[in-house]
């Protein structure tokens, strides 16, 4: 028995185009393999020529969201416009008309998930967002329908392809941050204004969504500590490599007895860590569940067809099932203050200092560490030039506040030229 | 609105015990996070003491499958007995009574899936089998509900933890096959009779299930080429490592224009391949979809709680949804002859020969390769002892039949002491 579903696509950019392509080219295949006949009933795209060049018949180009919502043949609305402007208005209109929504919009979802869910529930409409995180990798489906037996203890992910490309090139080719960024922009991996990626905002949206699902508590983006990769130097990447570490921009979430910890920042992982060999624009998410133990999912985090794959998988699921997933967050109604957050993280540290090359420096520095009860795992003098020495210190696990205080004191020593880098280590 | 579901567990061995533990310990958690109240209504286990020691109340120990099937409180029957004897009878009885079945039984599923599905469909019962492949890794859910937008082009997996443990130890510790097997048995990773694992039968069952789902065609175990790891030596593992390769027992499935190719055999992969760093008893499955590109899932392939996690995830899904998945294989009714299989695989080869250390040997061997149009990528003399030399040859891609014929001719040369190893390379 063939089920039928009509789709409207809002926005025919890169992802919208990929989605349109998969849906139209594979229609017969989906009828055969999935038992669903999915038709694109209309699109909403200002650039009519773009739509027509993709093969959309002119009469299927809607002129307004009202027209889309009023179309009785449209069951599922795919929103791939992005941002929280018209995209939000359009998604709200669609849900209010009882249409199921499938979206790739991480910013919208990170900021407005609970409100959108209220609208969806009212009309018994579905709200699907696989494409919002980690492109074609079915991490959302895994969290919703593959890991339910588990309490998720931690999530660690390379969830931004742009920064992973940049860091990979800095490590493999010895490029500077600027050189790697320029090449990423040339290849279309980074935007002309790269801020959302390189400053970690994009990863923050995704970590907010993933950790909310994983820990069953709404984690707002304001709760996520964020630090980008713009201050990373090729020297530290090379130095870390030599000491057995690979640098990645990680999104880290932990749910412990002390509270929830959520943070996005450059992180050294051991070369043997499965995340260390996730290179270029690939993404990966590592989860620990109390029953299943370690799980990792790996794949392309962006691109027309990988993200289109996630959207179309959601569309097919929506067409086949009548019972939709709604998050049942512990703090759904009571607000975020019901969740306890840890802000003074515990972490190991890689610290690089430039000091004057004279006797007694190391002893003074080690003394300040000892005074704060911070334990040093390894010290290495890595270079000398112009009368200065470079020292790298690897610490044992210590609190953020303690390490920051100590580094502050160290930077005030007259023998210390500067604290060049302080990068967290996760193992 | 809390949905209710009653479960019966058939068999309280390792996996049954893990399943019981997760279901009972997390009942309140699942009520809160999943909106389902799942109760274990009864168990079927000959060893009453085992059941009682796990905390099962005596009145919940059923005395027959008939009793389980007649129990109106049982909605979902979990079969974790294994094999195709009573397990098959019990599963059939459960389906005939309209109970939804969740099973970890790969042998049963690889051999009898279509028949079981017919029974399930008749009664509108669900048939769930996440736990049959790759333990806690949600590969089945991913294929059914995460990759539907894709035509899957290939699947490559480390899908047997026992052999992966053995091969990892041979590579890392330099142990012989026998030494590694013994340690695997001591740790409980390998059975007293290890045939099912080390000869590749277990992997064959799983590849049959996974490739059937991936390619949407029923792939019978008889169609899967099978070769185990018992002939693997530590010399070849060490030699491959030096040349940039890691040895794994892979399940490989490809769906190409020429036909379907399914095979389980020891395989060298490049050290940089994500599968190369999947060690010990960990499993991983690498998929290529036409839209999503490369995807890899990684995790524990066995164990009470990882496999229990897969079973309980299926139980929760079954409790939440009314529409069940049934495979719509192209060749469901018409029989397997509708699918074209490739048996003369194309592959690169690693070949190790012992030859007499005398002039002209290599030229003769190279001549035989050239005569069969087989192209050599690399030749390396790796050791000499007692007047004999060891030669390793890496070929370009060539057909099985051609390489076998040529190796046969080579082994008949009077200068050749023996063909020690011929191992496929996948990249």
Short mmCIF file of C-alpha atoms in Angstrom, two decimals, chain A:
data_model
loop_
_atom_site.label_atom_id
_atom_site.label_comp_id
_atom_site.label_asym_id
_atom_site.label_seq_id
_atom_site.Cartn_x
_atom_site.Cartn_y
_atom_site.Cartn_z
CA UNK A 1 0.00 0.00 0.00
CA UNK A 2 1.73 3.13 -1.26
CA UNK A 3 1.60 6.10 1.09
CA UNK A 4 1.58 9.53 -0.54
CA UNK A 5 3.22 12.72 0.68
CA UNK A 6 3.53 16.15 -0.89
CA UNK A 7 6.53 18.32 -0.10
CA UNK A 8 7.19 22.07 -0.31
CA UNK A 9 10.79 23.27 -0.25
CA UNK A 10 11.43 26.73 1.18
CA UNK A 11 14.71 28.03 -0.28
CA UNK A 12 16.56 26.47 -3.20
CA UNK A 13 20.13 27.25 -2.20
CA UNK A 14 22.82 24.60 -1.99
CA UNK A 15 20.95 22.29 0.40
CA UNK A 16 17.51 23.03 -1.07
CA UNK A 17 18.86 22.19 -4.52
CA UNK A 18 20.37 18.93 -3.26
CA UNK A 19 17.09 18.02 -1.57
CA UNK A 20 15.09 18.76 -4.73
CA UNK A 21 17.50 16.65 -6.76
CA UNK A 22 17.32 13.61 -4.45
CA UNK A 23 13.52 13.76 -4.14
CA UNK A 24 12.82 14.08 -7.86
CA UNK A 25 15.51 11.73 -9.18
CA UNK A 26 14.75 8.96 -6.69
CA UNK A 27 10.95 9.13 -6.68
CA UNK A 28 10.50 5.72 -8.30
CA UNK A 29 13.23 4.18 -6.15
CA UNK A 30 11.51 5.41 -2.96
CA UNK A 31 8.17 4.04 -4.17
CA UNK A 32 9.77 0.64 -4.56
CA UNK A 33 12.01 0.53 -1.51
CA UNK A 34 10.10 2.69 0.98
CA UNK A 35 6.50 2.28 -0.07
CA UNK A 36 6.05 6.04 -0.24
CA UNK A 37 5.31 8.28 -3.21
CA UNK A 38 6.84 11.65 -2.44
CA UNK A 39 6.20 14.54 -4.80
CA UNK A 40 7.54 18.07 -4.67
CA UNK A 41 4.32 20.06 -4.81
CA UNK A 42 5.84 23.51 -4.72
CA UNK A 43 8.91 25.56 -3.87
CA UNK A 44 9.32 29.01 -2.38
CA UNK A 45 12.33 30.73 -3.94
CA UNK A 46 12.73 34.41 -4.82
CA UNK A 47 15.23 33.60 -7.57
CA UNK A 48 12.83 32.11 -10.11
CA UNK A 49 15.61 31.45 -12.61
CA UNK A 50 17.47 29.32 -10.09
CA UNK A 51 14.30 27.27 -9.52
CA UNK A 52 13.65 26.82 -13.23
CA UNK A 53 17.30 25.90 -13.88
CA UNK A 54 16.89 23.08 -11.34
CA UNK A 55 13.92 21.78 -13.32
CA UNK A 56 11.04 23.18 -11.25
CA UNK A 57 7.96 23.83 -13.40
CA UNK A 58 7.00 27.52 -13.26
CA UNK A 59 3.52 26.83 -11.87
CA UNK A 60 5.12 25.05 -8.92
CA UNK A 61 6.97 28.18 -7.78
CA UNK A 62 4.83 29.61 -4.98
CA UNK A 63 4.70 33.34 -4.47
CA UNK A 64 4.24 33.39 -0.70
CA UNK A 65 4.34 31.24 2.42
CA UNK A 66 0.56 31.69 2.65
CA UNK A 67 0.20 30.00 -0.72
CA UNK A 68 2.38 27.10 0.47
CA UNK A 69 0.42 26.72 3.71
CA UNK A 70 -2.92 26.87 1.91
CA UNK A 71 -1.91 24.14 -0.55
CA UNK A 72 -3.79 21.00 0.54
CA UNK A 73 -1.36 18.80 -1.38
CA UNK A 74 1.53 19.90 0.82
CA UNK A 75 2.00 17.62 3.85
CA UNK A 76 5.64 18.31 4.64
CA UNK A 77 7.43 21.67 4.50
CA UNK A 78 11.22 21.57 4.14
CA UNK A 79 12.87 24.74 5.45
CA UNK A 80 16.42 25.28 4.20
CA UNK A 81 16.61 29.07 4.25
CA UNK A 82 18.62 29.37 7.44
CA UNK A 83 18.76 32.04 10.11
CA UNK A 84 16.03 33.19 12.49
CA UNK A 85 14.33 35.82 10.33
CA UNK A 86 11.86 34.75 7.65
CA UNK A 87 12.84 31.12 8.28
CA UNK A 88 11.29 31.34 11.75
CA UNK A 89 8.12 33.04 10.47
CA UNK A 90 7.78 30.47 7.69
CA UNK A 91 8.30 27.48 9.99
CA UNK A 92 5.74 28.87 12.44
CA UNK A 93 3.22 29.43 9.65
CA UNK A 94 3.74 25.91 8.35
CA UNK A 95 3.29 24.35 11.81
CA UNK A 96 0.20 26.48 12.48
CA UNK A 97 -1.29 25.12 9.25
CA UNK A 98 -0.66 21.60 10.52
CA UNK A 99 2.18 20.87 8.11
CA UNK A 100 5.03 18.71 9.29
CA UNK A 101 8.33 20.62 9.16
CA UNK A 102 11.75 19.26 8.22
CA UNK A 103 14.57 21.73 8.74
CA UNK A 104 18.35 22.01 8.48
CA UNK A 105 18.32 25.23 10.48
CA UNK A 106 20.60 24.77 13.50
CA UNK A 107 20.43 28.40 14.63
CA UNK A 108 16.63 28.38 14.58
CA UNK A 109 16.53 25.08 16.41
CA UNK A 110 19.16 25.95 18.99
CA UNK A 111 17.33 29.20 19.81
CA UNK A 112 13.64 28.33 19.45
CA UNK A 113 13.17 24.56 19.70
CA UNK A 114 10.74 24.49 22.68
CA UNK A 115 8.43 27.16 21.19
CA UNK A 116 8.37 25.42 17.81
CA UNK A 117 7.63 22.13 19.51
CA UNK A 118 4.64 23.64 21.30
CA UNK A 119 3.23 24.74 17.93
CA UNK A 120 3.90 21.35 16.36
CA UNK A 121 2.24 19.44 19.21
CA UNK A 122 -0.87 21.63 19.05
CA UNK A 123 -1.52 20.58 15.47
CA UNK A 124 -0.10 17.06 15.83
CA UNK A 125 2.50 17.96 13.22
CA UNK A 126 6.00 16.53 13.04
CA UNK A 127 9.17 18.53 13.63
CA UNK A 128 12.29 16.96 12.13
CA UNK A 129 15.83 18.33 12.34
CA UNK A 130 18.34 15.60 11.42
CA UNK A 131 19.99 17.97 8.92
CA UNK A 132 20.64 20.62 11.57
CA UNK A 133 23.61 18.73 12.98
CA UNK A 134 26.52 16.94 11.31
CA UNK A 135 25.07 16.88 7.77
CA UNK A 136 24.39 13.41 6.48
CA UNK A 137 25.44 11.58 9.65
CA UNK A 138 22.24 10.26 11.30
CA UNK A 139 23.21 11.41 14.77
CA UNK A 140 19.77 12.79 15.66
CA UNK A 141 18.02 9.55 14.62
CA UNK A 142 20.64 7.63 16.61
CA UNK A 143 19.97 9.69 19.73
CA UNK A 144 16.18 9.46 19.33
CA UNK A 145 15.76 5.88 18.14
CA UNK A 146 19.06 4.04 18.61
CA UNK A 147 20.35 5.00 22.06
CA UNK A 148 17.11 5.28 24.05
CA UNK A 149 18.14 2.43 26.33
CA UNK A 150 21.05 4.53 27.57
CA UNK A 151 21.71 7.41 29.85
CA UNK A 152 24.22 9.33 27.78
CA UNK A 153 27.20 10.27 29.90
CA UNK A 154 29.23 12.28 27.42
CA UNK A 155 29.31 13.57 23.89
CA UNK A 156 32.43 14.78 22.09
CA UNK A 157 32.32 15.89 18.53
CA UNK A 158 34.10 17.42 15.62
CA UNK A 159 30.94 19.16 14.49
CA UNK A 160 32.22 21.94 12.26
CA UNK A 161 33.80 20.97 8.95
CA UNK A 162 35.30 24.37 8.13
CA UNK A 163 37.46 24.54 11.24
CA UNK A 164 38.41 20.89 10.90
CA UNK A 165 39.61 21.53 7.37
CA UNK A 166 41.66 24.52 8.57
CA UNK A 167 43.20 22.63 11.52
CA UNK A 168 43.96 19.59 9.32
CA UNK A 169 45.81 21.74 6.80
CA UNK A 170 47.72 23.56 9.53
CA UNK A 171 48.80 20.17 10.90
CA UNK A 172 49.51 18.34 7.64
CA UNK A 173 50.88 21.17 5.46
CA UNK A 174 52.34 23.42 8.14
CA UNK A 175 50.18 26.31 6.94
CA UNK A 176 49.40 29.30 9.15
CA UNK A 177 45.81 29.88 10.26
CA UNK A 178 45.47 32.67 7.68
CA UNK A 179 46.79 30.51 4.84
CA UNK A 180 44.47 27.65 5.71
CA UNK A 181 41.46 29.95 6.06
CA UNK A 182 42.17 31.50 2.65
CA UNK A 183 42.28 28.08 0.99
CA UNK A 184 39.08 27.04 2.81
CA UNK A 185 37.40 30.17 1.45
CA UNK A 186 38.68 29.45 -2.07
CA UNK A 187 37.21 25.93 -1.90
CA UNK A 188 33.88 27.20 -0.58
CA UNK A 189 34.34 25.48 2.82
CA UNK A 190 34.49 28.85 4.59
CA UNK A 191 32.33 31.90 4.03
CA UNK A 192 33.68 35.32 3.07
CA UNK A 193 32.87 36.30 6.65
CA UNK A 194 34.04 33.17 8.48
CA UNK A 195 33.08 34.27 12.00
CA UNK A 196 30.22 31.79 12.56
CA UNK A 197 32.57 28.89 11.90
CA UNK A 198 35.98 29.98 13.19
CA UNK A 199 34.67 31.59 16.37
CA UNK A 200 32.72 28.43 17.22
CA UNK A 201 29.15 29.81 16.96
CA UNK A 202 28.09 27.11 14.49
CA UNK A 203 29.50 24.37 16.73
CA UNK A 204 27.76 25.96 19.72
CA UNK A 205 24.35 25.73 18.01
CA UNK A 206 24.96 22.07 17.19
CA UNK A 207 26.26 21.19 20.65
CA UNK A 208 23.22 22.88 22.18
CA UNK A 209 20.91 20.67 20.08
CA UNK A 210 22.89 17.44 20.49
CA UNK A 211 23.50 17.76 24.22
CA UNK A 212 19.86 18.71 24.83
CA UNK A 213 18.80 15.48 23.14
CA UNK A 214 21.55 13.41 24.71
CA UNK A 215 21.00 14.60 28.28
CA UNK A 216 17.25 15.10 27.99
CA UNK A 217 17.55 18.67 29.27
CA UNK A 218 17.23 21.83 27.23
CA UNK A 219 20.73 23.27 26.98
CA UNK A 220 20.58 26.87 25.77
CA UNK A 221 23.41 28.33 23.69
CA UNK A 222 24.05 30.80 26.51
CA UNK A 223 25.06 27.82 28.67
CA UNK A 224 27.72 26.69 26.21
CA UNK A 225 31.26 27.96 26.80
CA UNK A 226 32.68 29.04 23.44
CA UNK A 227 36.21 29.63 22.17
CA UNK A 228 37.20 29.70 18.48
CA UNK A 229 40.37 28.76 16.63
CA UNK A 230 41.58 32.19 15.48
CA UNK A 231 44.36 32.33 18.07
CA UNK A 232 45.74 28.89 17.18
CA UNK A 233 49.27 28.87 15.75
CA UNK A 234 50.96 26.27 13.59
CA UNK A 235 53.72 26.15 16.21
CA UNK A 236 51.39 24.75 18.83
CA UNK A 237 49.86 22.27 16.42
CA UNK A 238 53.32 21.03 15.42
CA UNK A 239 54.50 20.95 19.03
CA UNK A 240 51.42 19.03 20.16
CA UNK A 241 51.85 16.54 17.33
CA UNK A 242 55.40 15.85 18.46
CA UNK A 243 54.13 15.17 21.96
CA UNK A 244 51.44 12.77 20.74
CA UNK A 245 48.46 15.10 20.41
CA UNK A 246 46.24 16.29 17.56
CA UNK A 247 44.39 19.61 17.77
CA UNK A 248 40.65 19.65 17.03
CA UNK A 249 37.83 22.09 17.65
CA UNK A 250 35.61 19.94 19.85
CA UNK A 251 32.11 20.30 21.11
CA UNK A 252 32.11 18.58 24.50
CA UNK A 253 29.13 17.76 26.66
CA UNK A 254 29.19 15.84 29.94
CA UNK A 255 26.38 14.96 32.28
CA UNK A 256 27.85 14.22 35.69
CA UNK A 257 26.73 14.26 39.28
CA UNK A 258 28.17 17.75 39.61
CA UNK A 259 26.04 19.05 36.76
CA UNK A 260 26.08 19.52 33.02
CA UNK A 261 29.22 20.75 31.29
CA UNK A 262 28.99 22.06 27.73
CA UNK A 263 31.83 23.70 25.86
CA UNK A 264 33.25 24.37 22.43
CA UNK A 265 36.98 25.04 22.23
CA UNK A 266 40.23 23.97 20.58
CA UNK A 267 41.29 20.73 22.21
CA UNK A 268 44.28 18.43 22.03
CA UNK A 269 43.29 14.75 21.78
CA UNK A 270 45.71 11.82 21.85
CA UNK A 271 46.85 10.72 18.39
CA UNK A 272 45.34 7.31 19.15
CA UNK A 273 41.90 8.81 19.88
CA UNK A 274 39.44 7.90 17.11
CA UNK A 275 38.65 11.62 16.77
CA UNK A 276 42.30 12.41 15.96
CA UNK A 277 42.10 10.76 12.55
CA UNK A 278 38.91 12.58 11.50
CA UNK A 279 40.38 14.93 8.94
CA UNK A 280 39.54 17.64 6.40
CA UNK A 281 35.88 18.57 6.32
CA UNK A 282 34.75 15.28 7.88
CA UNK A 283 32.81 15.35 11.12
CA UNK A 284 32.43 12.79 13.89
CA UNK A 285 30.53 12.44 17.12
CA UNK A 286 31.70 10.21 19.96
CA UNK A 287 29.13 9.21 22.57
CA UNK A 288 29.34 7.26 25.79
CA UNK A 289 26.15 5.58 26.99
CA UNK A 290 25.85 3.78 30.30
CA UNK A 291 24.80 0.53 28.59
CA UNK A 292 26.36 0.68 25.14
CA UNK A 293 29.70 2.18 26.15
CA UNK A 294 31.53 4.03 23.38
CA UNK A 295 29.95 4.75 20.01
CA UNK A 296 31.26 6.95 17.22
CA UNK A 297 29.56 8.17 14.06
CA UNK A 298 31.62 9.63 11.24
CA UNK A 299 30.81 11.27 7.93
CA UNK A 300 30.39 14.47 5.92
CA UNK A 301 29.07 17.34 7.98
CA UNK A 302 27.96 19.55 5.12
CA UNK A 303 27.33 19.78 1.40
CA UNK A 304 24.30 19.70 -0.89
CA UNK A 305 23.86 15.94 -1.09
CA UNK A 306 24.99 14.85 2.41
CA UNK A 307 22.68 17.42 4.03
CA UNK A 308 20.02 16.64 1.41
CA UNK A 309 20.35 12.99 2.43
CA UNK A 310 19.50 13.89 6.03
CA UNK A 311 16.53 16.00 4.96
CA UNK A 312 15.13 13.37 2.62
CA UNK A 313 15.57 10.67 5.29
CA UNK A 314 13.46 12.82 7.60
CA UNK A 315 10.90 13.39 4.84
CA UNK A 316 10.60 9.64 4.25
CA UNK A 317 10.31 8.95 7.99
CA UNK A 318 7.59 11.61 8.26
CA UNK A 319 5.76 10.11 5.30
CA UNK A 320 5.84 6.61 6.79
CA UNK A 321 5.06 7.28 10.45
CA UNK A 322 2.19 8.98 12.20
CA UNK A 323 3.71 9.17 15.67
CA UNK A 324 6.20 11.99 15.90
CA UNK A 325 9.05 12.58 18.31
CA UNK A 326 8.72 15.46 20.75
CA UNK A 327 11.48 16.10 23.22
CA UNK A 328 10.42 15.61 26.82
CA UNK A 329 13.06 17.78 28.45
CA UNK A 330 13.22 17.72 32.22
CA UNK A 331 13.28 21.52 32.22
CA UNK A 332 10.80 22.11 29.41
CA UNK A 333 8.38 24.12 31.43
CA UNK A 334 10.33 25.11 34.45
CA UNK A 335 13.05 26.95 32.59
CA UNK A 336 16.72 26.45 32.40
CA UNK A 337 17.42 27.18 36.05
CA UNK A 338 16.32 23.63 36.81
CA UNK A 339 19.57 22.39 35.28
CA UNK A 340 22.77 22.69 37.20
CA UNK A 341 25.74 23.71 35.06
CA UNK A 342 29.43 23.32 35.74
CA UNK A 343 31.43 26.31 34.56
CA UNK A 344 34.72 25.75 36.37
CA UNK A 345 35.72 22.83 34.14
CA UNK A 346 38.37 20.32 35.02
CA UNK A 347 40.87 19.67 32.27
CA UNK A 348 44.46 18.87 31.50
CA UNK A 349 46.36 21.70 29.88
CA UNK A 350 49.03 22.28 27.27
CA UNK A 351 50.79 25.55 28.07
CA UNK A 352 53.49 27.22 26.00
CA UNK A 353 55.56 30.03 27.53
CA UNK A 354 58.38 32.23 26.29
CA UNK A 355 60.87 32.90 29.08
CA UNK A 356 64.25 34.58 29.36
CA UNK A 357 66.94 31.92 29.08
CA UNK A 358 68.43 32.31 32.56
CA UNK A 359 68.90 30.06 35.57
CA UNK A 360 66.05 29.65 38.04
CA UNK A 361 63.16 30.45 35.70
CA UNK A 362 61.74 26.98 35.67
CA UNK A 363 61.99 26.68 39.40
CA UNK A 364 60.00 29.89 39.88
CA UNK A 365 57.31 28.74 37.46
CA UNK A 366 57.10 25.28 39.00
CA UNK A 367 56.87 26.97 42.39
CA UNK A 368 53.79 28.94 41.35
CA UNK A 369 52.15 25.75 40.07
CA UNK A 370 52.92 23.97 43.32
CA UNK A 371 51.59 26.86 45.39
CA UNK A 372 48.21 26.53 43.64
CA UNK A 373 48.27 22.76 44.09
CA UNK A 374 48.48 22.28 40.34
CA UNK A 375 50.32 19.17 39.28
CA UNK A 376 52.67 19.18 36.29
CA UNK A 377 52.84 16.01 34.18
CA UNK A 378 55.57 17.01 31.73
CA UNK A 379 57.87 19.95 31.02
CA UNK A 380 59.85 20.40 27.85
CA UNK A 381 62.14 23.14 26.62
CA UNK A 382 61.36 23.24 22.93
CA UNK A 383 63.39 26.08 21.38
CA UNK A 384 65.76 28.89 22.14
CA UNK A 385 66.20 32.03 20.11
CA UNK A 386 67.49 35.54 20.81
CA UNK A 387 68.19 34.75 24.44
CA UNK A 388 64.68 33.43 25.01
CA UNK A 389 63.55 29.87 25.66
CA UNK A 390 60.24 28.28 24.82
CA UNK A 391 58.82 25.97 27.44
CA UNK A 392 55.89 23.62 27.06
CA UNK A 393 54.11 22.37 30.18
CA UNK A 394 51.52 19.58 30.23
CA UNK A 395 49.49 19.61 33.42
CA UNK A 396 47.48 16.95 35.16
CA UNK A 397 43.76 17.66 35.46
CA UNK A 398 43.07 21.01 37.12
CA UNK A 399 40.29 23.55 37.41
CA UNK A 400 39.94 26.41 34.93
CA UNK A 401 39.90 29.02 37.65
CA UNK A 402 43.08 27.70 39.26
CA UNK A 403 45.02 27.45 36.01
CA UNK A 404 43.96 30.94 34.93
CA UNK A 405 45.00 32.47 38.22
CA UNK A 406 48.35 30.73 38.05
CA UNK A 407 49.00 31.71 34.44
CA UNK A 408 48.21 35.26 35.38
CA UNK A 409 50.81 35.20 38.15
CA UNK A 410 53.33 33.53 35.83
CA UNK A 411 52.87 36.16 33.15
CA UNK A 412 53.74 38.81 35.74
CA UNK A 413 57.13 37.23 36.51
CA UNK A 414 59.92 39.40 35.15
CA UNK A 415 61.63 36.32 33.68
CA UNK A 416 58.55 35.47 31.62
CA UNK A 417 58.25 37.15 28.22
CA UNK A 418 54.75 35.83 27.65
CA UNK A 419 52.21 33.03 27.88
CA UNK A 420 51.85 32.06 24.22
CA UNK A 421 49.23 29.38 24.40
CA UNK A 422 47.04 27.55 26.84
CA UNK A 423 45.05 24.74 25.23
CA UNK A 424 42.88 22.12 26.93
CA UNK A 425 43.67 18.42 26.56
CA UNK A 426 40.88 15.85 26.52
CA UNK A 427 41.55 12.15 27.00
#
